[in-house]
XYZ file of C-alpha atoms in Angstrom:
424
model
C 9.623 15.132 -32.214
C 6.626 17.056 -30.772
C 8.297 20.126 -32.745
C 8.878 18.174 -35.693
C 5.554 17.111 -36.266
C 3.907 20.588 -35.868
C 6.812 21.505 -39.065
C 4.542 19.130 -41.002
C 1.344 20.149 -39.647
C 2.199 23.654 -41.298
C 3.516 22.502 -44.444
C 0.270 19.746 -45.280
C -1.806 22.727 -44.200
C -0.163 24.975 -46.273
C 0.827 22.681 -49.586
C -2.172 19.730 -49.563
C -4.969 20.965 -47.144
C -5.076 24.035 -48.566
C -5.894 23.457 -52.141
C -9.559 21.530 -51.177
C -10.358 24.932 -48.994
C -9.511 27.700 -51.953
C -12.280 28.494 -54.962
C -10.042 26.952 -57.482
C -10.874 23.011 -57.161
C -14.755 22.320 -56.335
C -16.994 19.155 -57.165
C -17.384 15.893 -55.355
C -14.002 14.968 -55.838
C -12.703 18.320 -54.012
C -15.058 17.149 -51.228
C -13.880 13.891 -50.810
C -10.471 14.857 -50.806
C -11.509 17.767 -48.174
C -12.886 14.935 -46.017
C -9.502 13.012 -46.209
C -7.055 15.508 -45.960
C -9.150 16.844 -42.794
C -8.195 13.589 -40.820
C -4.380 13.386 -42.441
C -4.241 17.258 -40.723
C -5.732 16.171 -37.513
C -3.212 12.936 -37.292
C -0.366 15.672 -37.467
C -1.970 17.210 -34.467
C -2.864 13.983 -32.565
C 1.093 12.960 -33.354
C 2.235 16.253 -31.436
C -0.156 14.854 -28.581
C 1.411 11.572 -28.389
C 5.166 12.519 -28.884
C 4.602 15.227 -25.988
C 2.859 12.480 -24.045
C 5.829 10.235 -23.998
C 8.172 12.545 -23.692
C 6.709 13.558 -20.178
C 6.182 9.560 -19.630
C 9.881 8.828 -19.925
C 10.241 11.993 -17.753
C 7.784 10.527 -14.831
C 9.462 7.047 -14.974
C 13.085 8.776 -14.820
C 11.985 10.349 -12.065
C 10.169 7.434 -10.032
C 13.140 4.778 -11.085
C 15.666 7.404 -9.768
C 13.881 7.645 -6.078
C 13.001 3.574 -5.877
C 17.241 3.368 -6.809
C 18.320 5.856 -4.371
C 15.895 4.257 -1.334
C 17.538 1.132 -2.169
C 21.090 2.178 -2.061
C 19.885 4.054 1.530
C 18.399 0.802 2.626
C 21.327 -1.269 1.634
C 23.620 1.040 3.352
C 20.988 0.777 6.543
C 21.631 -3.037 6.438
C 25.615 -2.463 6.254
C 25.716 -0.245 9.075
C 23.346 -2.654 11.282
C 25.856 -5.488 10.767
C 24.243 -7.298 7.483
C 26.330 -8.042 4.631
C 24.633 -7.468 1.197
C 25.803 -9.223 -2.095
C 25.606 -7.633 -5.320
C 22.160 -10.047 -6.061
C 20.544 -8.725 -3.343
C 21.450 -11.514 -0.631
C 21.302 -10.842 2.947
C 23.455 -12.345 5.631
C 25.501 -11.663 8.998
C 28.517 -9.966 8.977
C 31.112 -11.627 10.919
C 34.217 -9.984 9.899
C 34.603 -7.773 12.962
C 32.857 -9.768 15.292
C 34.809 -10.485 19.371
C 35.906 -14.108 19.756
C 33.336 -14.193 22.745
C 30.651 -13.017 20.080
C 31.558 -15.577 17.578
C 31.550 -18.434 20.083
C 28.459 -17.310 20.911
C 26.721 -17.225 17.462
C 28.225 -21.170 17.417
C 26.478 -21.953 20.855
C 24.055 -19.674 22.037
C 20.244 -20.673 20.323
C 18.745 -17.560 21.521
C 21.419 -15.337 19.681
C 21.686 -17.812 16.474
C 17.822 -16.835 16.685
C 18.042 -12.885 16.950
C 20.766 -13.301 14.183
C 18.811 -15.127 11.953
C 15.738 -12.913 12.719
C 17.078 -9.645 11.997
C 18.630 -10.960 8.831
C 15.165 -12.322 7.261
C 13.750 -8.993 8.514
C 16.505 -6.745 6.472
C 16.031 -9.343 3.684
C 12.266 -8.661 3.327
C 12.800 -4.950 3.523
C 15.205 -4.979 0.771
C 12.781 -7.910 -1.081
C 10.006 -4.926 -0.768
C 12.020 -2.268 -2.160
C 12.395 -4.168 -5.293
C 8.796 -5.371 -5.745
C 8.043 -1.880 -5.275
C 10.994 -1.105 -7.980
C 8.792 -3.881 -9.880
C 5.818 -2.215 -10.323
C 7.024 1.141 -11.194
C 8.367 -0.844 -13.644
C 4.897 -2.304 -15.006
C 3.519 0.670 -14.399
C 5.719 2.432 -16.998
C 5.565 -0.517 -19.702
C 1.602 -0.757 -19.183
C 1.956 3.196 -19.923
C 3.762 3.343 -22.758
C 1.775 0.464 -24.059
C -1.459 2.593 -23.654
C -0.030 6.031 -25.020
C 0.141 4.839 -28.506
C -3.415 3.319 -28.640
C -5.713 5.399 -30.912
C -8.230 6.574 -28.279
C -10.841 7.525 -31.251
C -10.790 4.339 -33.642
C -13.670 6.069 -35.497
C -12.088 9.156 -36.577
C -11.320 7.454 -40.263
C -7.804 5.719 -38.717
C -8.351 3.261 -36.929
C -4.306 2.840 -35.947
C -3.608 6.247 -36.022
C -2.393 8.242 -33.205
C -3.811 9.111 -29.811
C -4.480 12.185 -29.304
C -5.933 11.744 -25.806
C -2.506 10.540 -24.545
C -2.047 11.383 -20.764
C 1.110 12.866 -18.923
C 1.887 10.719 -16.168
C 1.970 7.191 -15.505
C -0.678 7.212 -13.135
C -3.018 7.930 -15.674
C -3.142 4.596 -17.357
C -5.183 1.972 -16.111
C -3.424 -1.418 -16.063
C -4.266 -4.503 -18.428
C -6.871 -7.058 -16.658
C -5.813 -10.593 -16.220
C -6.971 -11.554 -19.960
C -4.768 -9.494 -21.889
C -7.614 -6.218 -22.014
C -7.365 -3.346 -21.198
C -9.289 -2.437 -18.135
C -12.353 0.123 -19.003
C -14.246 0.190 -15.450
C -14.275 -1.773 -12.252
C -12.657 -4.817 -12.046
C -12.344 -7.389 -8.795
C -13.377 -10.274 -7.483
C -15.033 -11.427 -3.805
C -13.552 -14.722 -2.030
C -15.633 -16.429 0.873
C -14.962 -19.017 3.285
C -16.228 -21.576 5.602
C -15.015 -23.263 8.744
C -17.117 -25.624 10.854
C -16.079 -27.180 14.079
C -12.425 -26.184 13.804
C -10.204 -27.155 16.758
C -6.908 -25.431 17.243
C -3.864 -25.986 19.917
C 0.010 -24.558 19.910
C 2.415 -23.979 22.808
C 5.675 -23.018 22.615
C 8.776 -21.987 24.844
C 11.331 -19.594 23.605
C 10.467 -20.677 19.687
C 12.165 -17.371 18.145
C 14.854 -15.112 20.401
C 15.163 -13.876 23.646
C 12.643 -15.057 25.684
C 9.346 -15.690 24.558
C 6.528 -18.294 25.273
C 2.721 -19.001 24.824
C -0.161 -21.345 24.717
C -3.191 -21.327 22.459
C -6.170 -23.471 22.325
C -9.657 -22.288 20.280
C -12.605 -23.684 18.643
C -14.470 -22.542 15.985
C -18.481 -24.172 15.474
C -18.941 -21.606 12.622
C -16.688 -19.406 10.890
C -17.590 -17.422 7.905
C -15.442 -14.994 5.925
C -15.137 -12.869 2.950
C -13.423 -10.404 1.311
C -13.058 -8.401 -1.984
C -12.344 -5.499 -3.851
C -13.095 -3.623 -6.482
C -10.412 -0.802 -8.873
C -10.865 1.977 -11.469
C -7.822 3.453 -12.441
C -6.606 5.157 -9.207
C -10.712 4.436 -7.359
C -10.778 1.301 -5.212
C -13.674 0.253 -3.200
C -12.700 -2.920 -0.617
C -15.057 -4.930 1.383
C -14.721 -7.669 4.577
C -17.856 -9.842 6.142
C -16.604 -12.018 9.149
C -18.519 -14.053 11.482
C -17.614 -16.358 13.921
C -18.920 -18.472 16.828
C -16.453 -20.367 19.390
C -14.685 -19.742 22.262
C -10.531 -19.211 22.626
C -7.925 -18.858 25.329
C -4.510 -17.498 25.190
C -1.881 -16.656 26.988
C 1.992 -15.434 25.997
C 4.924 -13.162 27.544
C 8.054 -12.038 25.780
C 11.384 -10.765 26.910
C 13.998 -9.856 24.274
C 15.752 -6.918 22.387
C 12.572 -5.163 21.369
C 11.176 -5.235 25.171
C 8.240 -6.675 26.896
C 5.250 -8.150 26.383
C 2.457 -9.974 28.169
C -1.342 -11.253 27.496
C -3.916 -13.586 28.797
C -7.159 -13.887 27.341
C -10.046 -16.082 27.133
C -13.593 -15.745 25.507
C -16.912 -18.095 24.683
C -19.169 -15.692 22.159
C -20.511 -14.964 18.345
C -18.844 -11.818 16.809
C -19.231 -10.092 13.766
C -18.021 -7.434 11.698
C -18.784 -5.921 8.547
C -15.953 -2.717 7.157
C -16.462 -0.930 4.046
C -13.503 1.435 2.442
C -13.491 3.524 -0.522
C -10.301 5.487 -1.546
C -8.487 7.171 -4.225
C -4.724 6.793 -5.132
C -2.426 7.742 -2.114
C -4.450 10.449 -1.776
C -7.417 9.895 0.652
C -9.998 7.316 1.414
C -13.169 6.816 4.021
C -14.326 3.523 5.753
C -16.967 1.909 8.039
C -17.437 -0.489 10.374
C -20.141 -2.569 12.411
C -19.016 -4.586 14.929
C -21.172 -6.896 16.958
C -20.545 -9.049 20.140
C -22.773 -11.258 21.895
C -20.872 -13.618 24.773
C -18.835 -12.785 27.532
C -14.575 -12.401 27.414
C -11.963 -11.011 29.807
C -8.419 -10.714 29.558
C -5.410 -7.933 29.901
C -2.899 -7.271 27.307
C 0.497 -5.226 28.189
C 3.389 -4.155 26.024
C 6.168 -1.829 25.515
C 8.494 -2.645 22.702
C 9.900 -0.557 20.096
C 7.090 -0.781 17.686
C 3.850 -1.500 20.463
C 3.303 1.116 23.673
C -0.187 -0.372 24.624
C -2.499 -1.637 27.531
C -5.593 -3.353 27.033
C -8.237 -4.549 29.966
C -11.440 -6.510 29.679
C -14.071 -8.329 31.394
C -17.676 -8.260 30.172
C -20.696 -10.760 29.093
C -23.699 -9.903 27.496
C -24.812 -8.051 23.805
C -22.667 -5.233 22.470
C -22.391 -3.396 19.229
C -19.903 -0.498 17.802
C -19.727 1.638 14.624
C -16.622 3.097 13.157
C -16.295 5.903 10.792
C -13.184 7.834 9.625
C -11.406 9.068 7.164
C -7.658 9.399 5.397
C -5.872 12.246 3.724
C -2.345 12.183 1.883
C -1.878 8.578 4.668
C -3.085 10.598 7.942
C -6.189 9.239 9.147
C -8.570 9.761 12.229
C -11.514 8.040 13.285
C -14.401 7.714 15.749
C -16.336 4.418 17.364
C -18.980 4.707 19.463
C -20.418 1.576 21.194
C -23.690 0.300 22.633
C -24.277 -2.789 25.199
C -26.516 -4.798 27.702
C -24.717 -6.688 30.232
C -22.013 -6.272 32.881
C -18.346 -5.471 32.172
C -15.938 -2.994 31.123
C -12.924 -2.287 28.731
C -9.998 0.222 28.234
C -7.423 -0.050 25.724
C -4.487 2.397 24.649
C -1.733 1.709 22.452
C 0.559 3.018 19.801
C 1.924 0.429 17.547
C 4.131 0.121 14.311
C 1.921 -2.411 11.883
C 3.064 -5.409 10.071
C 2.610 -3.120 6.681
C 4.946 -0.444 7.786
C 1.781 1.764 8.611
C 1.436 3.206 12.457
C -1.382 3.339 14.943
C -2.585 5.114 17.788
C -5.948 4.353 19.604
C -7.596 5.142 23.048
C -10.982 3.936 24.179
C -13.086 2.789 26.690
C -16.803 0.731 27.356
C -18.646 0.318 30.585
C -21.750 -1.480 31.389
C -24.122 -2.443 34.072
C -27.229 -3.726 32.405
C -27.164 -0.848 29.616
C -23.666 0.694 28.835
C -22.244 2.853 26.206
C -18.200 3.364 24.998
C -16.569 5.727 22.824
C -12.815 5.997 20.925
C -10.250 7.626 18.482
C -7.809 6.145 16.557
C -5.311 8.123 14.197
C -3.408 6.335 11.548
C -0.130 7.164 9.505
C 0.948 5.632 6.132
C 4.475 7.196 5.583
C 4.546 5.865 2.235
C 1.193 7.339 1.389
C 2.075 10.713 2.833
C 5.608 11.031 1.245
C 4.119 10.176 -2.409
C 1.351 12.624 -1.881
C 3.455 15.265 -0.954
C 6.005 14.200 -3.538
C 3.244 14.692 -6.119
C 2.188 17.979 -4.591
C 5.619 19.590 -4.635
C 6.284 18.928 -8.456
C 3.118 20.375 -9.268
C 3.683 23.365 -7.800
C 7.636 23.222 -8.242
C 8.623 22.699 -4.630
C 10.129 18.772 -5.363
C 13.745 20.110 -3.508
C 11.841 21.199 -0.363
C 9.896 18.241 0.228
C 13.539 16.181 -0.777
C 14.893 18.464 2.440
C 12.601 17.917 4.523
C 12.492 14.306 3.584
C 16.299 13.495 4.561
C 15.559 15.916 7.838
C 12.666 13.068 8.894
C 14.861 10.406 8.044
C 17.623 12.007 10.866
C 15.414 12.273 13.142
C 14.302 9.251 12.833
C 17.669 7.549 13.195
C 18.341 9.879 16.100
C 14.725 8.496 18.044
C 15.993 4.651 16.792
C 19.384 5.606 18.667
C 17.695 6.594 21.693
C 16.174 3.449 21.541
C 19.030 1.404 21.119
C-alpha cells in the first residue's frame, strides 16, 4: 500500500502540484492553490508513513501472538506430562486414567493426598490462567496500537483527520488509553493509603493444606499506616511504598511435604518503618531505594530447604536500628547493597535463595551485630526470567540474531527440566 501511495505521490506532484510551481499560472489564486496542494502532497507522504507503520504493527503482533501461543501449547503439554488433564477451554483437573488401584483408593481416602492433588491442580491452573492474561494484553496492546497509528499526530497541518505521519513501528510505542476513554499524554497513577488502629489477629492450624504442615499466629497492631502508588509514561514507571507500624507479633510454623522442610519461630514488640522508591523503564532496567527503620527488640530463627526456598535466618536484638538499600536492574538481573546502623544489643544473619510468588528469584546474604553501637552490611541479586528473555528477545531482532536467542532459549528450558528432575 506503502508502494502504492508513493505511485500517487509522483503523479499529484507531477500532474496537480506542479502547475502552481511553473511561471505559467501566478496571482492569488495560484497561491492559494499552492498552499492547498502543498498539504494534499504531504498527506501522500504521511499515507506512506502510516501504511508502513501498520504493516510492521501487524508484523510485531504476529510475532508476539505466535510466542504467547507456542508457550501455551509448551505449558499445556508441561501440565499433561505432570499428570493434569487439560480441556479444550482451558480447564485443569487430575488425570486418573492410569492411576494404581492403591493410588486411586488413596485419592478417595487419604486427606493429605486429596490435598497435594488439589494443590498442584490450582497451581497448573493459575499458570495456564497467566499465560492467557498475558495472551490478553498483547492483545490490548495491539488494538490500543492500531487504534493510535491512524490518529493524525499534527491536527494543525490544514487536515485535521488526515493521516499520521508520526506513526511508530512497534507496539510498544503506543501509550495505552487512560481509564476515561483518552489517550494518555504524560504520567498517569494514583496513591492509595491506609489505616489500622488496635488490630488484633489469631490463626492456628494443623495440617490445613498437604503433607504435613502446622502453625500458630497471634499479633497486634496499635497503629498501622500504609500506602502505595505509582506513576506510568509510556514504557517510564516510577512506584512508591510508605509503611509504618507499631505492635508486637509471634509466630511459629513447620512443614513437611513434597517440596521439603520448613521451620520458624518468631516473636517481636517494636515500631518499624520503611519507605522504597523505584523508577524503571520497560523490561529493560530500573533503580530503587530503601530506608528501613527499627526501634524495639525481636528474636527468632527461620530454616528452610524446599524446592523454591534454600535459606536460614537468625535474630535476637533490642534497641534503635536503621538500613538503606540501593540497587539496580538490567534486562531482569539485579544487584543490590544495604548497609545498616544500630544502638543496642543483638545480632542477625540471614541467607537464602528463594523462587518468589511472581515467578521472579532471589538470593541474599547479610549480617548485623551490636553491642551498644553496631553496624551490618548485605547483597542481594535478583532475576526476572520474563524480563530477561523479552529483553534479549528485543535485542536479537534488532540486530537479526532472533534464532540464536530461540536456541538458546529451548537449551535453558532443558536444563531446567533436567535440574527439576534431579529434584524430583
Amino acid at each position: 500500500m506503502a508502494q502504492e501511495f508513493h505511485k500517487q505521490e509522483l503523479a499529484y506532484d507531477r500532474d496537480v502540484h506542479g502547475i502552481s510551481m511553473g511561471s505559467t499560472w501566478s496571482g492569488l489564486s495560484a497561491d492559494a492553490a499552492n498552499r492547498r496542494f502543498d498539504i494534499t502532497l504531504k498527506e501522500f507522504q504521511k499515507a506512506q508513513t502510516e501504511a508502513k507503520a501498520v504493516a510492521s504493527l501487524l508484523r510485531d503482533a504476529h510475532h508476539q501472538f505466535a510466542e504467547v501461543r507456542k508457550q501455551l501449547k509448551s505449558a499445556r503439554a508441561d501440565a499433561i506430562k505432570a499428570g493434569m488433564a487439560v480441556s479444550a477451554e482451558g480447564a485443569v483437573s487430575f488425570d486418573t486414567t492410569d492411576l494404581t488401584e492403591g493410588e486411586r483408593t488413596a485419592l478417595h481416602h487419604d486427606p493429605s493426598y486429596q490435598d497435594s492433588v488439589g494443590q498442584a491442580v490450582t497451581a497448573w491452573q493459575e499458570y495456564l490462567d497467566q499465560i492467557v492474561k498475558d495472551a490478553e494484553k498483547t492483545d490490548h496492546s495491539v488494538q490500543t496500537a492500531l487504534n493510535g497509528v491512524v490518529v493524525d499526530s499534527d491536527p494543525s497541518d490544514g487536515t485535521p483527520a488526515g493521516f499520521n505521519g508520526d506513526a511508530k513501528d512497534h507496539l510498544k510505542d503506543y501509550k495505552a488509553a487512560a481509564k476515561d476513554g483518552k489517550k494518555s499524554g504524560g504520567w498517569a497513577g494514583d496513591w492509595k493509603w491506609s489505616l489500622d488502629e488496635w488490630k488484633r489477629s489469631f490463626s492456628a492450624s494443623a495440617d490445613p493444606k498437604y503433607g504435613k504442615e502446622g502453625s500458630i499466629k497471634s499479633g497486634f497492631d496499635l497503629f498501622h499506616l500504609a500506602g502505595k502508588g505509582a506513576l506510568t509514561n509510556g514504557d517510564f514507571a516510577l512506584a512508591g511504598v510508605l509503611d509504618f507500624s507499631t505492635g508486637g507479633r509471634g509466630s511459629a510454623n513447620y512443614g513437611f511435604s513434597e517440596k521439603g522442610l520448613s521451620a520458624k519461630a518468631e516473636i517481636s514488640a517494636a515500631s518499624r518503618g520503611l519507605a522504597e522508591f523505584r523508577a524503571e523503564y520497560g523490561d529493560y532496567g530500573g533503580i530503587y531505594e530503601r530506608g528501613d527503620v527499627f526501634a524495639g527488640g525481636e528474636a527468632g530463627v527461620t530454616a528452610k530447604a524446599t524446592t523454591d526456598n534454600i535459606g536460614l535466618n537468625a535474630k535476637a536484638f533490642y534497641g534503635v536500628k536503621a538500613s538503606h538499600s540501593t540497587g539496580v536492574e538490567v534486562a531482569g538481573i539485579g544487584i543490590g547493597a544495604t548497609q545498616e546502623v544500630g544502638a543496642g544489643e543483638g545480632l542477625e544473619y540471614n541467607f537464602g535463595i528463594k523462587k518468589r510468588e511472581d515467578g521472579t528469584w532471589k538470593a541474599s546474604i547479610g549480617g548485623f551485630a551490636s553491642e551498644v553501637v553496631g553496624a551490618g552490611a548485605g547483597v542481594e541479586i535478583t532475576f526476572d526470567p520474563g524480563k530477561f528473555t523479552k529483553t534479549a528477545g528485543d535485542v536479537a531482532d534488532a540486530v537479526g540474531l532472533g534464532g540464536a536467542v530461540d536456541a538458546v532459549g529451548h537449551g535453558a528450558k532443558s536444563l531446567k527440566d533436567n535440574v527439576t528432575g534431579w529434584f524430583d
